[in-house]
Amino acid sequence: MLRWVVALATLVTLAGCADAVPAATAPPTAPAPSSAAAPGGLDRFYSQQLSWGSCLPFATTDDQRQFYGQPGFECSKLEVPIDYANPTGRTAQIAVSRLKATDPNQRIGSLLVNPGGPGASGIEIASQLAILTRGEEVARRFDLVGFDPRGIGASTPTIRCLTPAEQDAQRATDILDPSPAGVQRAEGLARQTADGCAQKTGVDMLANAGTRDVAKDMDVLRAVLGDEKLNYLGFSYGTRIGSTYAEQFPRNVRAMVLDGALDPDQDPTDEVVNQGRGFQGAFEAFAKDCSTKPGCPLGADPAQATTRFQELTRPLLAAPQKLPDGRTFSYGDAQQGTIQALYATSLWPDLRQGLTELTQGRGQTLMGLADQYYDRAPDGTYSPQQDAFTAVRCVDDPRVTDPAQALDRATRYNEAAPFLDSGRGASAALDSCAFWPPQAPVTGGPHVPQAPGLAPPLVVSTTGDPATPYQAGVDLAKALNGSLLTKVGDQHTATFQGFGCVDAIVTRYLVDGTPAPPNARCADTG
């Protein structure tokens, strides 16, 4: 899964914001004139007016209610066509947030942000970035704007595929068994997901859920906000939204920061394998750090960490744990909980604790990390994030429908990430995309982006990024004729996460258009 994870340890406590009085609903504001004319048939969308009010109705968790209630944070809904080829047909409502620039006299415009996923909430990450950038030049000069992409978060209609009970059951099921019966079982769950998406979401929405259409929504939002040119900060899969927008609207871009890049020209199988290699590298970095701590559950020799991890987790294949709350802690949950912790070094202590518990026959901490990965709330409900992730990827990328190709992909992944290898051989099971409704065809695919007239973007790439390998950022910067900022570290993405060197270069680019210096490199400590 590709996502931008905010390390909670880096967040400043939002004192008193839960008691903040929501902003009163403001009258609709007309967009300022834009030199970029609306594409044919879309004038009513490009000329709409937004009514701003409290963001609290968009919040579904206690954390969201805390962040969304901070002073000045306001929200609205943007109307867009579900199918841009049929602008008079059904429409979608895109949830949008805004925190105005604190220095109106020096305001440059709006800065749109997206955290990736696909499936993550842009409003949620904007509410967190509002705290992380408080008092900084970016907050003084830009309106910080978040948006939940179509089908995601508070936007409607929402992509839904599985009930909470079905998601719990799928997590508890062994889908890695390479036997014929195991493949049949895994593909049965894959079909359940695809069929559920079609039934609960509708094929018209699925057919237009991809990044191609999110980029179009973003241009409508740019115009409605009154910005002649787009300023954009995209993390992880949000870099795919950025590069897609750049291709569709190259002359509408003022500044674009792409952090944790996906290479749009990379074969999806190579992308998955390289991600596995990235997680293996992050696991080895964790194991090395763990070996210096007393009682490391992986032992004192980092070279044996992969074997030790396999010894701890593989017994769950035959004997999943029953937790005190009655839930089943599976081998898959142990894997996903570990992966979740490898996204950010601030979660490494939790991973040490989880693996230590595993030596004692307990899995509560790793289960909690897996719940974070799957975005499962304490009440047992799930956000639509995982469903949206599946839906977007199934229309964005070529689908694997040949079992031989699926087997090759799984084999290569096991070789790239041996700590995640179940030891039983690779499975040839097809995933949900192979069973996707034919009325929702693929709308994207690997290619070198072509964006003539694009203002050069700034690409930030981290050397030890576990989810989006460093080389992808190098390749994307080259493809878009942008500048490259190398961040030395082991976390997924780096902008506005407390690294002073990174933030200084990104800020100068956003404010002044200054590219990263040649061979720019920021150390882990900033």
Coordinates of C-alpha atoms in Angstrom, one line a residue:
M1 CA 0.0 0.0 0.0
L2 CA 1.3 3.4 -0.9
R3 CA 0.4 6.2 1.5
W4 CA 1.8 9.1 3.4
V5 CA 1.9 8.4 7.1
V6 CA 2.2 11.2 9.6
A7 CA 4.3 10.0 12.5
L8 CA 2.2 10.8 15.5
A9 CA 5.3 11.5 17.6
T10 CA 6.1 14.5 15.3
L11 CA 2.7 16.1 15.7
V12 CA 2.3 19.1 18.0
T13 CA -0.5 18.6 20.5
L14 CA -3.5 20.7 19.5
A15 CA -4.3 22.2 22.8
G16 CA -7.9 23.1 23.3
C17 CA -8.9 22.6 19.6
A18 CA -11.6 20.1 20.5
D19 CA -13.4 22.9 22.2
A20 CA -12.8 25.4 19.4
V21 CA -15.9 27.1 18.1
P22 CA -16.5 26.1 14.5
A23 CA -16.4 28.9 12.0
A24 CA -19.8 30.2 11.0
T25 CA -20.9 29.4 7.5
A26 CA -19.5 32.0 5.2
P27 CA -21.4 33.3 2.2
P28 CA -20.5 31.8 -1.2
T29 CA -17.4 33.4 -2.7
A30 CA -17.1 33.9 -6.4
P31 CA -13.8 32.7 -8.0
A32 CA -11.4 35.3 -9.3
P33 CA -11.0 35.5 -13.0
S34 CA -8.7 32.8 -14.5
S35 CA -6.8 33.0 -17.7
A36 CA -7.3 29.3 -18.2
A37 CA -10.7 28.8 -19.9
A38 CA -13.0 26.0 -18.8
P39 CA -12.9 22.9 -21.1
G40 CA -15.9 22.6 -23.3
G41 CA -19.2 21.8 -21.6
L42 CA -17.8 22.3 -18.1
D43 CA -18.5 26.0 -17.6
R44 CA -21.0 25.5 -14.8
F45 CA -18.5 23.5 -12.8
Y46 CA -15.7 25.9 -13.3
S47 CA -17.8 28.9 -12.4
Q48 CA -19.5 27.4 -9.3
Q49 CA -19.3 29.2 -5.9
L50 CA -18.4 27.5 -2.7
S51 CA -20.1 28.0 0.7
W52 CA -17.6 27.5 3.5
G53 CA -18.5 26.3 7.0
S54 CA -17.4 24.0 9.8
C55 CA -15.4 20.9 8.9
L56 CA -16.8 18.9 11.9
P57 CA -19.6 17.3 9.9
F58 CA -16.9 15.7 7.7
A59 CA -15.2 14.1 10.8
T60 CA -15.8 10.5 11.6
T61 CA -13.2 9.8 14.3
D62 CA -12.2 11.5 17.6
D63 CA -8.8 12.4 16.0
Q64 CA -10.5 14.0 13.0
R65 CA -12.9 15.9 15.2
Q66 CA -9.9 17.3 17.1
F67 CA -8.0 18.4 14.0
Y68 CA -11.0 19.5 12.0
G69 CA -12.2 21.8 14.8
Q70 CA -9.1 23.9 14.9
P71 CA -9.7 27.7 14.5
G72 CA -10.0 28.9 10.9
F73 CA -10.2 25.4 9.4
E74 CA -13.3 25.5 7.1
C75 CA -14.8 23.1 4.6
S76 CA -17.1 22.9 1.6
K77 CA -18.2 20.6 -1.2
L78 CA -17.2 21.0 -4.9
E79 CA -19.5 19.6 -7.6
V80 CA -17.9 17.7 -10.5
P81 CA -19.3 15.3 -13.2
I82 CA -18.8 11.7 -12.5
D83 CA -18.1 11.2 -16.2
Y84 CA -16.3 14.1 -17.8
A85 CA -17.4 12.8 -21.2
N86 CA -21.0 13.3 -20.0
P87 CA -21.0 16.5 -18.0
T88 CA -24.8 16.7 -18.0
G89 CA -25.0 13.3 -16.2
R90 CA -24.6 12.3 -12.6
T91 CA -22.4 14.4 -10.4
A92 CA -20.0 13.8 -7.4
Q93 CA -19.4 16.0 -4.4
I94 CA -15.7 16.6 -3.6
A95 CA -15.1 17.4 0.1
V96 CA -12.7 20.4 0.3
S97 CA -11.0 22.1 3.3
R98 CA -9.2 25.5 3.6
L99 CA -7.1 27.3 6.1
K100 CA -6.5 30.8 4.9
A101 CA -3.0 32.4 4.6
T102 CA -2.2 34.2 7.8
D103 CA -0.7 37.2 5.9
P104 CA -3.3 38.2 3.3
N105 CA -1.0 41.0 2.1
Q106 CA 1.7 38.5 1.1
R107 CA -0.7 35.8 -0.1
I108 CA 0.4 33.9 -3.2
G109 CA -2.6 31.6 -3.7
S110 CA -3.8 28.2 -2.7
L111 CA -1.6 25.2 -2.0
L112 CA -3.5 22.0 -2.7
V113 CA -2.2 18.9 -0.8
N114 CA -2.8 15.2 -1.3
P115 CA -1.4 12.4 0.9
G116 CA -1.6 9.5 -1.6
G117 CA -2.9 6.1 -0.9
P118 CA -4.8 6.0 -3.2
G119 CA -7.6 6.2 -0.7
A120 CA -6.3 8.6 1.9
S121 CA -8.1 11.8 3.0
G122 CA -6.6 15.0 1.8
I123 CA -8.7 17.0 4.4
E124 CA -7.2 14.9 7.2
I125 CA -3.6 15.5 6.1
A126 CA -4.3 19.2 5.5
S127 CA -5.6 19.5 9.1
Q128 CA -2.3 17.9 10.3
L129 CA -0.1 20.0 8.1
A130 CA -1.9 23.1 9.3
I131 CA -0.3 22.3 12.7
L132 CA 3.1 21.2 11.4
T133 CA 3.4 24.4 9.4
R134 CA 1.9 26.8 11.8
G135 CA 3.9 30.1 11.9
E136 CA 6.0 29.1 8.9
E137 CA 6.3 31.1 5.7
V138 CA 4.2 28.6 3.7
A139 CA 1.3 29.1 6.2
R140 CA 1.7 32.9 5.9
R141 CA 1.8 32.9 2.1
F142 CA -0.7 30.2 1.0
D143 CA -4.2 29.1 1.7
L144 CA -3.7 25.4 2.7
V145 CA -6.3 23.4 0.8
G146 CA -7.1 19.7 1.3
F147 CA -9.5 17.6 -0.7
D148 CA -10.8 14.1 -0.5
P149 CA -10.5 12.7 -4.1
R150 CA -13.7 11.4 -5.7
G151 CA -15.1 8.4 -3.9
I152 CA -12.8 8.9 -0.9
G153 CA -13.3 10.1 2.7
A154 CA -16.1 12.7 3.0
S155 CA -16.6 12.9 -0.8
T156 CA -19.7 11.4 -2.2
P157 CA -20.7 9.0 -3.7
T158 CA -18.2 6.9 -1.6
I159 CA -16.4 3.9 -2.9
R160 CA -17.5 0.9 -0.8
C161 CA -16.8 -2.8 -1.5
L162 CA -16.9 -4.8 1.7
T163 CA -18.8 -4.7 5.0
P164 CA -16.7 -4.5 8.2
A165 CA -17.5 -8.2 8.9
E166 CA -16.3 -9.1 5.5
Q167 CA -13.1 -7.2 5.9
D168 CA -12.4 -8.8 9.3
A169 CA -13.1 -12.2 7.7
Q170 CA -10.8 -11.6 4.8
R171 CA -8.0 -10.5 7.1
A172 CA -8.4 -13.7 9.1
T173 CA -8.2 -15.9 6.0
D174 CA -4.9 -17.4 4.7
I175 CA -4.6 -16.0 1.1
L176 CA -1.0 -17.0 0.6
D177 CA -1.5 -20.8 0.5
P178 CA -0.1 -21.9 -3.0
S179 CA -2.1 -25.1 -3.1
P180 CA -5.0 -25.4 -5.6
A181 CA -7.4 -25.2 -2.7
G182 CA -5.6 -22.1 -1.4
V183 CA -5.6 -20.4 -4.7
Q184 CA -9.3 -21.1 -5.1
R185 CA -9.9 -19.7 -1.6
A186 CA -7.9 -16.5 -2.3
E187 CA -9.6 -15.9 -5.6
G188 CA -13.0 -16.4 -4.0
L189 CA -12.2 -13.4 -1.7
A190 CA -10.8 -11.4 -4.7
R191 CA -14.1 -12.0 -6.5
Q192 CA -16.0 -11.0 -3.4
T193 CA -14.2 -7.7 -3.3
A194 CA -14.7 -7.0 -7.0
D195 CA -18.4 -7.9 -6.9
G196 CA -18.9 -5.9 -3.7
C197 CA -17.3 -2.8 -5.4
A198 CA -19.7 -3.1 -8.3
Q199 CA -22.8 -3.7 -6.2
K200 CA -22.1 -1.1 -3.4
T201 CA -20.4 1.6 -5.5
G202 CA -21.8 1.2 -9.0
V203 CA -19.9 0.6 -12.2
D204 CA -20.3 4.2 -13.5
M205 CA -18.4 5.4 -10.4
L206 CA -15.8 2.7 -10.7
A207 CA -15.2 3.5 -14.4
N208 CA -14.3 7.0 -13.4
A209 CA -12.6 6.6 -10.1
G210 CA -9.0 6.7 -11.5
T211 CA -6.3 9.3 -11.3
R212 CA -7.2 10.6 -14.8
D213 CA -10.5 11.9 -13.4
V214 CA -9.0 13.1 -10.0
A215 CA -6.7 15.4 -12.0
K216 CA -9.6 16.9 -13.8
D217 CA -11.4 17.5 -10.5
M218 CA -8.3 19.2 -9.3
D219 CA -8.4 21.7 -12.2
V220 CA -12.0 22.5 -11.4
L221 CA -11.0 23.1 -7.8
R222 CA -8.1 25.4 -8.9
A223 CA -10.4 27.6 -10.9
V224 CA -13.1 27.7 -8.3
L225 CA -10.6 28.8 -5.7
G226 CA -9.7 31.7 -8.0
D227 CA -6.2 30.5 -8.8
E228 CA -4.9 31.2 -12.3
K229 CA -2.1 28.6 -11.7
L230 CA -2.0 25.5 -9.5
N231 CA 0.3 25.1 -6.5
Y232 CA 0.4 21.5 -5.4
L233 CA 2.1 19.3 -2.8
G234 CA 1.6 15.5 -3.4
F235 CA 2.9 12.7 -1.3
S236 CA 3.4 9.1 -2.4
Y237 CA 0.5 8.1 -4.8
G238 CA -0.3 11.8 -4.8
T239 CA 2.7 12.2 -7.0
R240 CA 0.8 10.2 -9.6
I241 CA -2.0 12.7 -9.3
G242 CA 0.5 15.5 -9.8
S243 CA 2.2 14.0 -12.9
T244 CA -1.2 13.2 -14.4
Y245 CA -2.4 16.7 -13.8
A246 CA 0.9 18.0 -15.3
E247 CA 0.2 16.0 -18.5
Q248 CA -3.4 17.2 -18.8
F249 CA -2.9 20.8 -17.8
P250 CA 0.8 21.6 -18.1
R251 CA 0.4 25.4 -18.5
N252 CA -1.9 25.6 -15.5
V253 CA 0.9 24.8 -13.0
R254 CA 2.8 27.4 -11.1
A255 CA 4.6 25.1 -8.6
M256 CA 4.4 21.3 -7.9
V257 CA 6.2 19.4 -5.2
L258 CA 6.2 15.6 -5.6
D259 CA 7.5 13.7 -2.5
G260 CA 7.8 9.9 -2.4
A261 CA 7.4 9.5 -6.1
L262 CA 6.0 6.8 -8.2
D263 CA 7.6 6.4 -11.6
P264 CA 4.7 6.7 -14.1
D265 CA 6.8 4.7 -16.7
Q266 CA 7.4 1.7 -14.4
D267 CA 5.7 -1.6 -15.1
P268 CA 3.2 -2.2 -12.2
T269 CA 4.8 -5.6 -11.4
D270 CA 8.3 -4.0 -11.2
E271 CA 6.8 -1.3 -9.0
V272 CA 5.4 -4.0 -6.6
V273 CA 8.7 -5.9 -6.6
N274 CA 10.7 -2.8 -6.0
Q275 CA 8.4 -1.8 -3.2
G276 CA 9.1 -5.2 -1.6
R277 CA 12.8 -4.6 -1.9
G278 CA 12.3 -1.2 -0.2
F279 CA 10.4 -2.8 2.7
Q280 CA 13.2 -5.4 3.1
G281 CA 15.7 -2.6 3.3
A282 CA 13.6 -0.8 5.9
F283 CA 13.3 -4.0 7.8
E284 CA 17.0 -4.5 7.8
A285 CA 17.5 -0.9 9.0
F286 CA 15.0 -1.6 11.8
A287 CA 16.8 -4.9 12.7
K288 CA 20.1 -3.1 12.9
D289 CA 18.7 -0.5 15.2
C290 CA 16.9 -3.1 17.3
S291 CA 20.1 -5.1 17.8
T292 CA 21.5 -2.2 19.8
K293 CA 18.6 -2.3 22.2
P294 CA 18.4 -4.6 25.3
G295 CA 16.2 -7.6 24.7
C296 CA 15.7 -7.1 20.9
P297 CA 13.2 -9.8 19.9
L298 CA 15.1 -10.3 16.6
G299 CA 18.4 -11.0 18.4
A300 CA 21.8 -9.2 18.5
D301 CA 22.9 -10.3 15.0
P302 CA 21.1 -8.2 12.3
A303 CA 22.2 -10.8 9.7
Q304 CA 19.9 -13.3 11.3
A305 CA 16.9 -10.9 11.7
T306 CA 15.0 -12.2 8.6
T307 CA 15.2 -15.8 9.8
R308 CA 14.2 -14.8 13.3
F309 CA 11.2 -12.8 12.0
Q310 CA 10.1 -15.8 10.0
E311 CA 10.4 -18.0 13.1
L312 CA 8.2 -15.6 15.0
T313 CA 5.5 -15.1 12.4
R314 CA 5.2 -18.4 10.4
P315 CA 3.6 -20.4 13.2
L316 CA 0.6 -18.1 12.8
L317 CA -0.1 -19.7 9.5
A318 CA -1.1 -23.0 11.1
A319 CA -2.3 -21.5 14.4
P320 CA -3.7 -17.9 14.3
Q321 CA -4.1 -16.4 17.7
K322 CA -7.4 -15.7 19.4
L323 CA -7.1 -12.3 21.0
P324 CA -8.9 -11.4 24.3
D325 CA -11.5 -9.4 22.3
G326 CA -12.4 -12.5 20.3
R327 CA -10.7 -11.4 17.1
T328 CA -8.3 -13.6 15.1
F329 CA -4.7 -12.4 14.8
S330 CA -3.5 -13.9 11.6
Y331 CA -0.1 -14.3 9.8
G332 CA -1.3 -11.6 7.4
D333 CA -2.0 -9.2 10.3
A334 CA 1.5 -9.8 11.6
Q335 CA 2.9 -8.9 8.2
Q336 CA 0.7 -5.8 7.7
G337 CA 1.4 -4.6 11.2
T338 CA 5.1 -4.8 10.6
I339 CA 4.8 -3.1 7.2
Q340 CA 2.8 -0.3 8.9
A341 CA 5.6 0.3 11.4
L342 CA 8.3 0.4 8.7
Y343 CA 6.7 3.5 7.1
A344 CA 8.2 5.7 9.8
T345 CA 11.1 5.3 12.2
S346 CA 8.9 6.8 15.0
L347 CA 6.9 3.6 14.9
W348 CA 10.0 1.3 15.4
P349 CA 9.5 1.2 19.2
D350 CA 6.0 -0.1 18.6
L351 CA 7.3 -2.8 16.3
R352 CA 9.9 -3.9 18.9
Q353 CA 7.1 -4.2 21.4
G354 CA 4.9 -6.0 19.0
L355 CA 7.6 -8.6 18.1
T356 CA 8.5 -9.0 21.8
E357 CA 4.8 -9.7 22.6
L358 CA 4.9 -12.3 19.8
T359 CA 7.7 -14.2 21.6
Q360 CA 5.3 -14.4 24.5
G361 CA 2.4 -15.6 22.4
R362 CA 0.6 -12.3 22.3
G363 CA -0.3 -10.2 19.3
Q364 CA -2.2 -7.1 20.5
T365 CA 0.4 -4.5 19.5
L366 CA 0.9 -5.9 16.0
M367 CA -2.8 -6.2 15.6
G368 CA -3.2 -2.5 16.5
L369 CA -0.6 -1.6 13.9
A370 CA -2.4 -3.7 11.4
D371 CA -5.6 -1.9 12.3
Q372 CA -3.8 1.4 11.6
Y373 CA -2.8 0.0 8.2
Y374 CA -6.3 -1.0 7.3
D375 CA -7.8 2.1 9.0
R376 CA -10.1 0.1 11.3
A377 CA -11.7 2.1 14.1
P378 CA -12.0 0.8 17.7
D379 CA -15.8 0.3 17.0
G380 CA -15.0 -2.2 14.3
T381 CA -15.8 0.0 11.3
Y382 CA -13.4 0.7 8.5
S383 CA -12.9 3.8 6.5
P384 CA -13.4 3.4 2.7
Q385 CA -9.6 3.8 2.3
Q386 CA -8.8 0.1 1.5
D387 CA -11.8 -0.1 -0.9
A388 CA -10.8 3.0 -2.7
F389 CA -7.2 1.8 -2.9
T390 CA -8.4 -1.3 -4.8
A391 CA -10.8 0.6 -7.0
V392 CA -8.3 3.2 -8.1
R393 CA -5.5 0.8 -8.8
C394 CA -7.8 -1.5 -10.8
V395 CA -8.5 1.3 -13.3
D396 CA -5.1 3.0 -13.1
D397 CA -2.9 0.0 -13.9
P398 CA -2.9 -2.9 -16.4
R399 CA -4.5 -5.9 -14.8
V400 CA -2.8 -9.3 -14.2
T401 CA -5.2 -12.0 -15.5
D402 CA -2.7 -14.7 -16.3
P403 CA -2.0 -17.1 -13.4
A404 CA 1.6 -17.6 -14.7
Q405 CA 2.2 -13.8 -14.5
A406 CA 0.7 -13.7 -11.0
L407 CA 3.0 -16.5 -9.9
D408 CA 6.0 -14.8 -11.4
R409 CA 5.0 -11.5 -9.6
A410 CA 4.6 -13.3 -6.2
T411 CA 7.8 -15.3 -6.7
R412 CA 9.8 -12.1 -7.4
Y413 CA 8.2 -10.4 -4.4
N414 CA 9.3 -13.2 -2.1
E415 CA 12.8 -12.9 -3.4
A416 CA 12.8 -9.1 -3.0
A417 CA 11.3 -9.2 0.6
P418 CA 12.3 -12.6 2.1
F419 CA 11.2 -11.5 5.6
L420 CA 7.7 -11.6 4.3
D421 CA 8.1 -15.0 2.6
S422 CA 5.7 -17.5 4.1
G423 CA 8.1 -20.4 3.3
R424 CA 5.5 -22.3 1.3
G425 CA 6.3 -21.0 -2.2
A426 CA 4.5 -18.3 -4.2
S427 CA 0.8 -18.4 -5.0
A428 CA -0.6 -18.0 -8.5
A429 CA -3.8 -16.5 -7.2
L430 CA -5.2 -13.6 -9.1
D431 CA -6.2 -10.4 -7.3
S432 CA -9.4 -8.4 -7.3
C433 CA -8.5 -6.5 -10.4
A434 CA -8.6 -9.7 -12.5
F435 CA -12.3 -9.9 -11.7
W436 CA -13.2 -6.3 -12.1
P437 CA -16.4 -5.5 -14.0
P438 CA -15.7 -5.0 -17.7
Q439 CA -17.8 -1.8 -17.7
A440 CA -14.9 -0.2 -15.7
P441 CA -11.9 -0.5 -18.1
V442 CA -8.4 0.5 -17.4
T443 CA -7.9 4.3 -17.9
G444 CA -4.2 4.6 -17.2
G445 CA -0.9 2.7 -17.7
P446 CA 2.9 3.0 -17.7
H447 CA 4.3 5.7 -19.9
V448 CA 6.8 8.5 -19.9
P449 CA 4.8 11.7 -19.0
Q450 CA 4.7 14.4 -21.7
A451 CA 4.0 17.8 -20.3
P452 CA 5.2 20.6 -22.7
G453 CA 5.1 24.0 -21.1
L454 CA 5.2 22.6 -17.6
A455 CA 6.9 24.8 -14.9
P456 CA 9.7 22.5 -13.6
P457 CA 8.5 20.6 -10.5
L458 CA 10.5 19.8 -7.4
V459 CA 10.8 16.1 -6.6
V460 CA 11.8 15.0 -3.1
S461 CA 13.1 11.4 -2.8
T462 CA 14.3 9.6 0.3
T463 CA 17.2 7.1 0.0
G464 CA 15.7 4.5 2.3
D465 CA 12.0 5.1 1.6
P466 CA 10.4 1.7 2.1
A467 CA 7.3 2.3 0.0
T468 CA 8.4 4.4 -3.0
P469 CA 12.1 3.6 -3.8
Y470 CA 14.6 6.4 -4.3
Q471 CA 15.2 5.7 -8.0
A472 CA 11.6 6.4 -8.8
G473 CA 12.0 10.0 -7.7
V474 CA 15.2 10.3 -9.8
D475 CA 13.3 9.0 -12.8
L476 CA 10.3 11.2 -12.3
A477 CA 12.4 14.4 -11.9
K478 CA 14.1 13.5 -15.2
A479 CA 10.9 12.8 -17.0
L480 CA 9.3 16.1 -16.0
N481 CA 12.5 18.1 -16.3
G482 CA 12.3 19.0 -12.6
S483 CA 14.9 19.4 -9.9
L484 CA 15.7 16.6 -7.4
L485 CA 16.1 16.9 -3.6
T486 CA 17.6 13.8 -2.0
K487 CA 16.7 13.1 1.6
V488 CA 18.9 10.7 3.5
G489 CA 16.8 8.5 5.8
D490 CA 14.5 5.5 6.2
Q491 CA 11.1 7.0 6.3
H492 CA 8.3 7.4 3.7
T493 CA 8.3 11.0 2.5
A494 CA 9.9 14.0 4.3
T495 CA 8.3 17.4 3.5
F496 CA 7.1 19.4 6.5
Q497 CA 7.9 16.6 8.9
G498 CA 10.5 18.4 11.0
F499 CA 13.5 18.2 8.6
G500 CA 14.7 21.8 8.4
C501 CA 16.9 21.3 5.4
V502 CA 14.1 19.8 3.4
D503 CA 11.5 22.3 4.4
A504 CA 13.8 25.3 3.6
I505 CA 14.4 24.1 0.0
V506 CA 10.7 23.2 -0.5
T507 CA 9.6 26.6 0.9
R508 CA 11.9 28.6 -1.4
Y509 CA 10.6 26.6 -4.3
L510 CA 7.0 27.1 -3.4
V511 CA 7.4 30.8 -2.6
D512 CA 10.0 32.0 -5.1
G513 CA 10.1 29.2 -7.7
T514 CA 13.7 28.5 -6.8
P515 CA 14.7 24.9 -7.8
A516 CA 16.7 22.6 -5.6
P517 CA 20.4 23.2 -6.0
P518 CA 22.3 20.7 -8.2
N519 CA 22.9 17.5 -6.2
A520 CA 20.9 18.9 -3.3
R521 CA 21.1 16.5 -0.4
C522 CA 19.6 16.7 3.1
A523 CA 20.9 14.6 6.0
D524 CA 18.5 12.6 8.2
T525 CA 18.7 15.1 11.1
G526 CA 17.7 18.0 8.8

